[in-house]
CSV table of C-alpha atoms and ligand atoms in Angstrom, one decimal:
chain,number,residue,atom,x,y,z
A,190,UNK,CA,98.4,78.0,68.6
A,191,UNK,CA,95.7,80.5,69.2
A,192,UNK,CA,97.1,84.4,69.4
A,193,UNK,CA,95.1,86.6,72.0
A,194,UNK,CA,97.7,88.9,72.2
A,195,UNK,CA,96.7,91.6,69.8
A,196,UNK,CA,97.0,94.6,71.7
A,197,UNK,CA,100.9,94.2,71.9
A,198,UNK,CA,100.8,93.6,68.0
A,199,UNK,CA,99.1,92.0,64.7
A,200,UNK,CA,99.2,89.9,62.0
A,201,UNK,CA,100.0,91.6,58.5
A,202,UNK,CA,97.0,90.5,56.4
A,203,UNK,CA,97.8,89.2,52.9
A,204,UNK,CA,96.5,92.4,51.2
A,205,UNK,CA,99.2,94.6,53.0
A,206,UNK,CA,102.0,92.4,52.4
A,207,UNK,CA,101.0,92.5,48.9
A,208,UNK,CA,100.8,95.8,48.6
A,209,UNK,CA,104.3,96.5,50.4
A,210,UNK,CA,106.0,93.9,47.9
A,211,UNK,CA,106.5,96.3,45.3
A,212,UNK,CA,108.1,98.8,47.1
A,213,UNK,CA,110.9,96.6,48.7
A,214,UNK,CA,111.6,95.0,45.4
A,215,UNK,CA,111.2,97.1,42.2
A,216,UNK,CA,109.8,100.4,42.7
A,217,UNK,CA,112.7,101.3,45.4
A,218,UNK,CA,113.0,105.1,44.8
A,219,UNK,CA,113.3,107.9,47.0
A,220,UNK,CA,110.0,109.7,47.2
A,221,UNK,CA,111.5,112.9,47.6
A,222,UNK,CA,113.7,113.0,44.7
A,223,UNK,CA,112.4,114.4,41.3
A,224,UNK,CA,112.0,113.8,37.4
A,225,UNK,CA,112.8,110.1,37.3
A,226,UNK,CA,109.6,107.9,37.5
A,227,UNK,CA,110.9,105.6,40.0
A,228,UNK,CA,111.0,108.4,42.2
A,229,UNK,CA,107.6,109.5,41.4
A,230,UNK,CA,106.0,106.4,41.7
A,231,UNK,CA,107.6,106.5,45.3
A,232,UNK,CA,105.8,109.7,46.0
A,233,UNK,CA,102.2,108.8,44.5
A,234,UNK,CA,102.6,105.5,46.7
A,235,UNK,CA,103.1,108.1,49.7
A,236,UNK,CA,100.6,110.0,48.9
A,237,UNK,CA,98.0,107.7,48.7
A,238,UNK,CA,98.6,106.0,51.8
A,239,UNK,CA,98.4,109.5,53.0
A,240,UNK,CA,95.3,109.8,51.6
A,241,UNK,CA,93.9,106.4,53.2
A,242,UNK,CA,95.1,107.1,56.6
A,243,UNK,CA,93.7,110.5,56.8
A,244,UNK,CA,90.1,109.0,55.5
A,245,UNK,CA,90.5,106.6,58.4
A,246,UNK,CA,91.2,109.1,61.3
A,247,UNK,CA,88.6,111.8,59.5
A,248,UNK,CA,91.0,114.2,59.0
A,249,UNK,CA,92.8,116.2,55.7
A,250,UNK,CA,95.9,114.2,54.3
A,251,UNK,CA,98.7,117.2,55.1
A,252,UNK,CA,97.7,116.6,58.6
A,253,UNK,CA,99.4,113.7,58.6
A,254,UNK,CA,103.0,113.2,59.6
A,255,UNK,CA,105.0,109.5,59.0
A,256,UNK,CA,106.9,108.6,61.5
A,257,UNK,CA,108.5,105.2,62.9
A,258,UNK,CA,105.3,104.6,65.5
A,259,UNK,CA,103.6,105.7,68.1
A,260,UNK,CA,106.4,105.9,70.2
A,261,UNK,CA,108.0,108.5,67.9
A,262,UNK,CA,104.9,110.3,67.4
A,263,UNK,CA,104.1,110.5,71.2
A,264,UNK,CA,107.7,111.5,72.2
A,265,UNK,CA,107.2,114.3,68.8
A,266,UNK,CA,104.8,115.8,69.8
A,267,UNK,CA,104.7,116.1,73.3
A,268,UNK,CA,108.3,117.2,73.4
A,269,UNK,CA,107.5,119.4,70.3
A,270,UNK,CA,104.6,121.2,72.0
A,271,UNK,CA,106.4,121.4,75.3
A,272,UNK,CA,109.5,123.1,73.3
A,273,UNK,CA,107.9,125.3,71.0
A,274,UNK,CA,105.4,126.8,73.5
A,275,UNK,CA,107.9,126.9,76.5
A,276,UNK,CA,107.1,130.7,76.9
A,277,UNK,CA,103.7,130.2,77.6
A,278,UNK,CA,104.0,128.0,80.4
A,279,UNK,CA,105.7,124.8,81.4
A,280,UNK,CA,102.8,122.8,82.9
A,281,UNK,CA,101.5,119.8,81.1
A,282,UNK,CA,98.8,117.6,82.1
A,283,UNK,CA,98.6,113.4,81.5
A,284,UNK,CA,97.1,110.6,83.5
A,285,UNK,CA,98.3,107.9,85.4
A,286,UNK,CA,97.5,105.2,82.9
A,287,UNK,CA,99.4,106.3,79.6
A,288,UNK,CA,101.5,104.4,77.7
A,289,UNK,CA,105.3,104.2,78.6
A,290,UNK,CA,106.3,106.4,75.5
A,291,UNK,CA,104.2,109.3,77.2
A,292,UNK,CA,104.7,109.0,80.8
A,293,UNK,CA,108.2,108.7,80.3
A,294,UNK,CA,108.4,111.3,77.7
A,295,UNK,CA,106.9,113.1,80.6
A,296,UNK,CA,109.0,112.3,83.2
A,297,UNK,CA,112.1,113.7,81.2
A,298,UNK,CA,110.3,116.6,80.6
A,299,UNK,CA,109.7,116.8,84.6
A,300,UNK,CA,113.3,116.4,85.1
A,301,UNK,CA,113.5,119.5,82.8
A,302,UNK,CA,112.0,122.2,84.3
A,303,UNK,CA,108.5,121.0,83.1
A,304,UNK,CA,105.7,120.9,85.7
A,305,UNK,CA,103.9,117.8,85.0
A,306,UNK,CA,100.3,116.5,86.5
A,307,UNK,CA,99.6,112.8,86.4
A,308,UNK,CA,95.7,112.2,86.7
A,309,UNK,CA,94.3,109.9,88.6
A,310,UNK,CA,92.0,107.5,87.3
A,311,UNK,CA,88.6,105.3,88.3
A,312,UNK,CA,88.4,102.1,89.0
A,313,UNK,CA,88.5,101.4,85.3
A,314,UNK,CA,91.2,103.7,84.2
A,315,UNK,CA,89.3,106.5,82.9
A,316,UNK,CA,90.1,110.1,83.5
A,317,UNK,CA,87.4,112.8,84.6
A,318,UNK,CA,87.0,115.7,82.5
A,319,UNK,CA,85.7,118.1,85.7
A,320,UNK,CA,89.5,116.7,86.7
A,321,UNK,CA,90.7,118.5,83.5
A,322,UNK,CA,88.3,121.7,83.8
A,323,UNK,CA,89.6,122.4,87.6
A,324,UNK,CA,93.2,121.9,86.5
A,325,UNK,CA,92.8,124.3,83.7
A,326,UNK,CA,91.0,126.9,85.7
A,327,UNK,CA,93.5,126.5,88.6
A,328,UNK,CA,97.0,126.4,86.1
A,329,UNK,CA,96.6,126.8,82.6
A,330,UNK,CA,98.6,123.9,80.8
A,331,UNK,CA,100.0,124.0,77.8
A,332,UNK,CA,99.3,120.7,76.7
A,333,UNK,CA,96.6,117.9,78.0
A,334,UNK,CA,97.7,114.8,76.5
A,335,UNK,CA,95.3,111.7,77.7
A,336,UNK,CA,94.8,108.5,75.6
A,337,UNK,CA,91.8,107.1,73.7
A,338,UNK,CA,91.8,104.1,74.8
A,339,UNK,CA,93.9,101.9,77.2
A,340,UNK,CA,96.0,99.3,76.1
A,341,UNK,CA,95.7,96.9,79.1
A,342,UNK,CA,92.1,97.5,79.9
A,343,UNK,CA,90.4,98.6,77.0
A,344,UNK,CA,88.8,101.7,78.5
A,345,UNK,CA,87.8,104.8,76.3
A,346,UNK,CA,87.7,107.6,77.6
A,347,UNK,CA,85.3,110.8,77.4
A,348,UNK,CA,87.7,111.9,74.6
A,349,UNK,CA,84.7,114.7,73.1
A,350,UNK,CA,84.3,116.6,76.2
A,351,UNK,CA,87.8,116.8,77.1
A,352,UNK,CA,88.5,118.1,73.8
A,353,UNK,CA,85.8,120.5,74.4
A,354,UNK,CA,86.7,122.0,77.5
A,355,UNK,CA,90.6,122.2,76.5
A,356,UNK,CA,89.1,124.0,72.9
A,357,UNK,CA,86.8,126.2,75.1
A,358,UNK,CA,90.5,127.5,77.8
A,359,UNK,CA,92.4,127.7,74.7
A,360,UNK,CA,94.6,124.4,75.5
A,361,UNK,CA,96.2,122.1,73.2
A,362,UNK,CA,95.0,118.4,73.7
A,363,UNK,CA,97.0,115.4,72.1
A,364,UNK,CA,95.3,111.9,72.4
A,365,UNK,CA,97.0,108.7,72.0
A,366,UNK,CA,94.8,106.7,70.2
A,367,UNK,CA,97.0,103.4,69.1
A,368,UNK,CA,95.0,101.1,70.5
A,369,UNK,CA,91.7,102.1,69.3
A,370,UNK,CA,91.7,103.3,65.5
A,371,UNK,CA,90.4,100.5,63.3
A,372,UNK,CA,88.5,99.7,66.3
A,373,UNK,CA,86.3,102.4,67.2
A,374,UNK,CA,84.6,105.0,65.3
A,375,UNK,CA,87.0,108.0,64.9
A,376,UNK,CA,86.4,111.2,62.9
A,377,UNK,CA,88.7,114.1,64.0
A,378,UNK,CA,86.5,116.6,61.7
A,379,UNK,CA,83.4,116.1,64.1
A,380,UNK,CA,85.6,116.3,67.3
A,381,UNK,CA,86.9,120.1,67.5
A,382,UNK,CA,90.0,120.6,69.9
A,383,UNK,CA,92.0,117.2,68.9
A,384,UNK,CA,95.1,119.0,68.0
A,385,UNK,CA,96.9,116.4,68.3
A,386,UNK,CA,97.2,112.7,67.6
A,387,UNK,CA,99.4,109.7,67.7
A,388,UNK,CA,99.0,106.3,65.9
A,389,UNK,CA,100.5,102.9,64.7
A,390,UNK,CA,100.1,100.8,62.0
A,391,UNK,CA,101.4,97.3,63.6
A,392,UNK,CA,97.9,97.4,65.9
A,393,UNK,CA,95.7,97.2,63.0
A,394,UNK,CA,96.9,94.4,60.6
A,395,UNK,CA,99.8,96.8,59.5
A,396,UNK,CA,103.6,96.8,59.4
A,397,UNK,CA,105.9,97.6,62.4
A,398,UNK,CA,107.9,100.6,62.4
A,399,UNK,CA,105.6,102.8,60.7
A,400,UNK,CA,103.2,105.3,62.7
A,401,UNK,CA,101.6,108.9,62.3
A,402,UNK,CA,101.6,112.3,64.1
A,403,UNK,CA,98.5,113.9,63.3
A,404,UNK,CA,99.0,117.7,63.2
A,405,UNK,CA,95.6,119.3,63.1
A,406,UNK,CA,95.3,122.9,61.2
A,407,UNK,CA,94.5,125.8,63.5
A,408,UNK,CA,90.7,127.9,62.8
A,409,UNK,CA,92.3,130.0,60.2
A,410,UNK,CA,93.5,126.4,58.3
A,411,UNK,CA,97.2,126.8,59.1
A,412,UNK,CA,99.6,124.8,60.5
A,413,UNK,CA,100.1,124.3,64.1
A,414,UNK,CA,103.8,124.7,64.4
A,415,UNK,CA,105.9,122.3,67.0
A,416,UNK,CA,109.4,122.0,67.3
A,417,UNK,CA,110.6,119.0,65.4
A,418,UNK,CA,112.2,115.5,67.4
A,419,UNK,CA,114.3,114.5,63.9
A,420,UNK,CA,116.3,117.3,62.3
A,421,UNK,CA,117.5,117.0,58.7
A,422,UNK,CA,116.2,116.9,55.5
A,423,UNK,CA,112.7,117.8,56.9
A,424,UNK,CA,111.1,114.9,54.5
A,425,UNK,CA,107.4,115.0,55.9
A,426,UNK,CA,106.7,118.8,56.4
A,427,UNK,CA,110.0,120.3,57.4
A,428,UNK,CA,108.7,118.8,60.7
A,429,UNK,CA,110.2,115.2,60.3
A,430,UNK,CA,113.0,113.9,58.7
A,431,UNK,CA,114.3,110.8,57.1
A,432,UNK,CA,114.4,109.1,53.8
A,433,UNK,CA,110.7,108.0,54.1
A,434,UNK,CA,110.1,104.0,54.6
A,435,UNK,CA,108.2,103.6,51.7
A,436,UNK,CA,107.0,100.0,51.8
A,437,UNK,CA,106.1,100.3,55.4
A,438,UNK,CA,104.4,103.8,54.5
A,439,UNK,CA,102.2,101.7,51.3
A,440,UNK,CA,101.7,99.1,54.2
A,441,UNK,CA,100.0,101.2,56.9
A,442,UNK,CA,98.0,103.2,54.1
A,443,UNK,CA,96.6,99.5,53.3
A,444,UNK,CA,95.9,98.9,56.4
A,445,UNK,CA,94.4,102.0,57.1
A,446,UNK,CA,92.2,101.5,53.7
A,447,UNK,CA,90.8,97.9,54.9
A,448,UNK,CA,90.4,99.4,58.4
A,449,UNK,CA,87.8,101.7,57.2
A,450,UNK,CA,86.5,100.2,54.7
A,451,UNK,CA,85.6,96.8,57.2
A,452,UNK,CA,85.3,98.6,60.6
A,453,UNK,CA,81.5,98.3,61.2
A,454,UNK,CA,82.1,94.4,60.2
A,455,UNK,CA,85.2,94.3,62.2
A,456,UNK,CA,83.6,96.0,65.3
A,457,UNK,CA,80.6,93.5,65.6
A,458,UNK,CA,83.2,90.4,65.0
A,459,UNK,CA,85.3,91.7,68.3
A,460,UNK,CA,82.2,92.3,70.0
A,461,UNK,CA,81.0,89.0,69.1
A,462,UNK,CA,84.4,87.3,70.1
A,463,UNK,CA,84.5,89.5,73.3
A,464,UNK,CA,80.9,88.0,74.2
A,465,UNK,CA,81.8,84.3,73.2
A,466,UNK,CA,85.0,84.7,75.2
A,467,UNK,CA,83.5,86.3,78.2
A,468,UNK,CA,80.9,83.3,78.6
A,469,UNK,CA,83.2,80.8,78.0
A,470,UNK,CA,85.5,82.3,80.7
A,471,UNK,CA,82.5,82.6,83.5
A,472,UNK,CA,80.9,79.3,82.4
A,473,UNK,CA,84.6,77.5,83.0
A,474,UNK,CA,86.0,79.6,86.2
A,475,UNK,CA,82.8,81.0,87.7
A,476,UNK,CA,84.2,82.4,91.0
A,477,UNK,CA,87.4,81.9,90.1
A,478,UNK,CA,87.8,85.1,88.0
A,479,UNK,CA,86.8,88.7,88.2
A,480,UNK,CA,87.4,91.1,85.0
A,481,UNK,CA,89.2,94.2,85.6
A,482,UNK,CA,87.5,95.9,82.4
A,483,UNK,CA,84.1,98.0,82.3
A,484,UNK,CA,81.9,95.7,79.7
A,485,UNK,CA,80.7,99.2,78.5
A,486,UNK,CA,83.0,102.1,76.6
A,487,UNK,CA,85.5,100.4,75.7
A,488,UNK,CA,87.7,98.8,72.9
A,489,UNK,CA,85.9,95.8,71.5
A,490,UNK,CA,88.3,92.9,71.9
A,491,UNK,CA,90.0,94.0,74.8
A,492,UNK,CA,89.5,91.8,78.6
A,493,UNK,CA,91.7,91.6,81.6
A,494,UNK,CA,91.3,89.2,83.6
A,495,UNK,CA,92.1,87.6,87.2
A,496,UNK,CA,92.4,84.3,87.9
A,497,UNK,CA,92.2,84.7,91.2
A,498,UNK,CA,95.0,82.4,93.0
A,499,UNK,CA,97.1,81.8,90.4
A,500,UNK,CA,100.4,83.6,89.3
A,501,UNK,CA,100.0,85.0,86.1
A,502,UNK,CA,103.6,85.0,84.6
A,503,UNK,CA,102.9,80.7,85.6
A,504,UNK,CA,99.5,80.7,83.7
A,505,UNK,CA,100.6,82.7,80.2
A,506,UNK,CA,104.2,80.4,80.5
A,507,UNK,CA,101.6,77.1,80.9
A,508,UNK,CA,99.1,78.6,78.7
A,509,UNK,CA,101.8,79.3,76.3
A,510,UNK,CA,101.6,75.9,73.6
A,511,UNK,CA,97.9,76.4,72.7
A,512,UNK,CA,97.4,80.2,73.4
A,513,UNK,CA,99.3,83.4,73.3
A,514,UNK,CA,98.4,85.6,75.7
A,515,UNK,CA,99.9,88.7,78.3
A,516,UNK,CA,100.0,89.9,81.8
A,517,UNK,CA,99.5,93.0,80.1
A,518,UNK,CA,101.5,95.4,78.3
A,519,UNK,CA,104.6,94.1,76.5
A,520,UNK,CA,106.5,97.0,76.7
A,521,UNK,CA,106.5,97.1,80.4
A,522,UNK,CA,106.0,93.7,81.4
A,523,UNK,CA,108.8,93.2,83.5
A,524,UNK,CA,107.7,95.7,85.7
A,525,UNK,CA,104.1,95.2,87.8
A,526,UNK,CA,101.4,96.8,85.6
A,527,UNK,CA,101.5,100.6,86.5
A,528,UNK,CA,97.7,100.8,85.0
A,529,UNK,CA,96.5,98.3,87.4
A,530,UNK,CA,97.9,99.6,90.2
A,531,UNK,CA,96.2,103.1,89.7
A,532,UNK,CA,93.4,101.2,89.6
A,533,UNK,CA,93.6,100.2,93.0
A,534,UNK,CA,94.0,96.5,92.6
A,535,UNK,CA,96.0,95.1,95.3
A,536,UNK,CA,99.7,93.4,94.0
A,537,UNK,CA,98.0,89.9,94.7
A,538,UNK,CA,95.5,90.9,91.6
A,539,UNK,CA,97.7,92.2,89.8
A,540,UNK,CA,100.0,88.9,89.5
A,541,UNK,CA,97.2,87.5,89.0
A,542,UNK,CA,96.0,89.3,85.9
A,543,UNK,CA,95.9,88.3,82.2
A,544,UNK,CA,95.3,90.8,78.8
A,545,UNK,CA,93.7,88.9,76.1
A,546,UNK,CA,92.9,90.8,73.5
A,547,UNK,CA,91.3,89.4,70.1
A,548,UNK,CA,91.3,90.2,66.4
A,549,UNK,CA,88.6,90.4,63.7
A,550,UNK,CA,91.1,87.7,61.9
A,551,UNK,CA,90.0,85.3,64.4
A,552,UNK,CA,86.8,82.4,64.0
A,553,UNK,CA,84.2,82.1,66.8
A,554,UNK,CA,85.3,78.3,66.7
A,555,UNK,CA,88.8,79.4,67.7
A,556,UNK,CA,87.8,80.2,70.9
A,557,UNK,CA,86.7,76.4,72.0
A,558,UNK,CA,89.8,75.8,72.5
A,559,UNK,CA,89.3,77.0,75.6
A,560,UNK,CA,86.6,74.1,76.2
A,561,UNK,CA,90.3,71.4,76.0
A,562,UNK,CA,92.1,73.2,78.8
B,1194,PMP,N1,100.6,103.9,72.8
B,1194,PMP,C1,99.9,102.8,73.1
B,1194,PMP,C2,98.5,103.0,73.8
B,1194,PMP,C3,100.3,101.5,72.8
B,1194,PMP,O1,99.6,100.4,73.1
B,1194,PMP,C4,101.6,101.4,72.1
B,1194,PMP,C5,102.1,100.0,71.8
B,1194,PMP,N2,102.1,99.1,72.8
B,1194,PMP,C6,102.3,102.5,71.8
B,1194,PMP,C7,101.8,103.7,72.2
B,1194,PMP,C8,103.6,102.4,71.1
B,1194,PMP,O2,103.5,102.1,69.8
B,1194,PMP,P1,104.7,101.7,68.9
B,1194,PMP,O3,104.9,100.2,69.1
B,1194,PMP,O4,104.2,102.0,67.5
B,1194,PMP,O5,105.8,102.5,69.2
């Protein structure tokens, strides 16, 4: 069975699970006790996995903040910024196209005395910065929070001017970028006004359950200070607490390590699948299919497709012995895509739309498989 379905997660490669091992078997101590080595192993572990996914992301290691996802990190710090800076305004601006665990997190906020403005999008789900610049000029959010890239269609978007306009009005900006690090060249340090950032490791070869909050220093080199989601024993920061998962902590640091150290490799292997995939799809259907993504500025590895006719819940269910594949995103696919409908594509082309989405774990060779349906 062929998986094309790695946008809604990965495969942990052998080098992670290996390097997790360890730390669910014999070095099991808490990283934030003290003077026993078991505990200080624990905490080197940490720290080095903190090390590994700052050098991924480009940014210093106490920027980072472990959470349990990108979920967690995107309810964090939207509700963190939206708390903490309540005085100076309650309008917050997002787009259409987010992620569940930020329009949602939004919505509650709405239902909260929060304004909130949902963006509208082009016909490939990409924001427009002037959109940004007029909203700012008109009502001054306090937060802009608009993804990298999209986990249905791939799309970046113009991530470096919106972070300079929000840096230039004095207005915080938090990307999602879960689907795209490991993926796409990232380094915060060369892009001023990302204060904010949300990741996961289970998207690039990583365990699940195990995500960052990046919390980028102000000017001056200090701490941007949110309110925190988890109170307690203020484990990462005094900002999030928890006994910290250890193993899958080591595991995302391993990931992040191979992600960076492979990612020019990686990013010509998904382009190269991508191309091989796209042919093979126009040389079998021809007419029969029109792709919903942009073939430029986007995530490498990333297609949506309709087969025009058919009902896509049939096709992935038929499709399903030889090939795993979506109708889009797993975390709402009960519901009709909500990116593709701010796209403008009619309900007939949205049930009729199918996410594959490739790995650089996957052979060119793989693919003629499609050449036996
Ligand atoms: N944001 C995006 C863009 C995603 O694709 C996902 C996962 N589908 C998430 C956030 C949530 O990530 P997690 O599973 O780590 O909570």
């Amino acid at each position: 069975m062929l998986y094309l379905d790695n946008s809604s997660t990965t495969q942990i490669i052998p080098e992670v699970k290996d390097a997790m091992l360890p730390y669910l078997l014999e070095e099991f101590g808490n990283p934030s006790s003290k003077f026993y080595s078991l505990a200080q192993n624990s905490k080197a572990a940490v720290d080095m996995a903190r090390r590994n996914v700052a050098q991924l992301l480009g940014c210093d290691s106490d920027e980072v903040i472990f959470t349990s996802g990108a979920t967690e990190s995107n309810n964090f710090i939207i509700k963190g910024v939206a708390h903490y800076y309540k005085d100076k305004g309650n309008h917050i601006v997002t787009s259409r196209v987010e992620h569940p665990s930020v329009l949602e997190t939004c919505k509650f906020l709405g239902q909260n005395g929060y304004n909130i403005t949902y963006l509208d999008v082009d016909s490939f789900g990409r924001v427009n910065p002037k959109d940004i610049l007029n909203i700012i000029l008109n009502d001054k959010p306090i937060l802009v929070s608009i993804m990298m890239g999209n986990n249905e269609l791939g799309s970046l978007n113009p991530i470096e001017e919106i972070a300079t306009i929000c840096k230039e009005h004095n207005v915080f900006f938090h990307t999602d970028a879960t689907q795209a690090i490991g993926k796409v060249p990232l380094n915060l340090c060369d892009i001023d006004g990302i204060n904010f950032l949300s990741c996961s490791a289970h998207k690039c070869h990583g365990p699940k359950g195990i995500g960052a909050a990046i919390i980028r220093k102000d000017n001056l080199g200090l701490p941007v200070p949110i309110t925190p989601l988890l109170h307690g024993g203020g484990q990462e920061r005094d900002i999030r607490s928890g006994t910290l998962a250890v193993h899958n902590i080591v595991g995302m640091g391993k990931a992040a390590e191979i992600a960076f150290k492979n990612l020019d490799e990686n990013i010509e292997k998904l382009e190269k699948l991508e191309s091989k995939l796209v042919s093979i799809l126009k040389e079998k259907f021809n007419d029969n299919i029109v792709f919903n993504n942009d073939q430029t500025k986007k995530i490498p590895g990333i297609l949506s497709v309709q087969f025009k006719g058919i009902n896509n819940e049939v096709l992935v269910r038929t499709l399903a012995p030889v090939m795993a594949v979506s109708t889009g995103s797993a975390c709402s696919s009960s519901k009709p895509s909500h990116v593709l409908q701010a796209i403008g594509l009619s309900m007939e082309e949205l049930r009729s739309t199918i996410r594959f989405s490739l790995a650089p774990t996957i052979f060119l060779n793989d693919l003629d498989i499609f050449n036996s349906l």
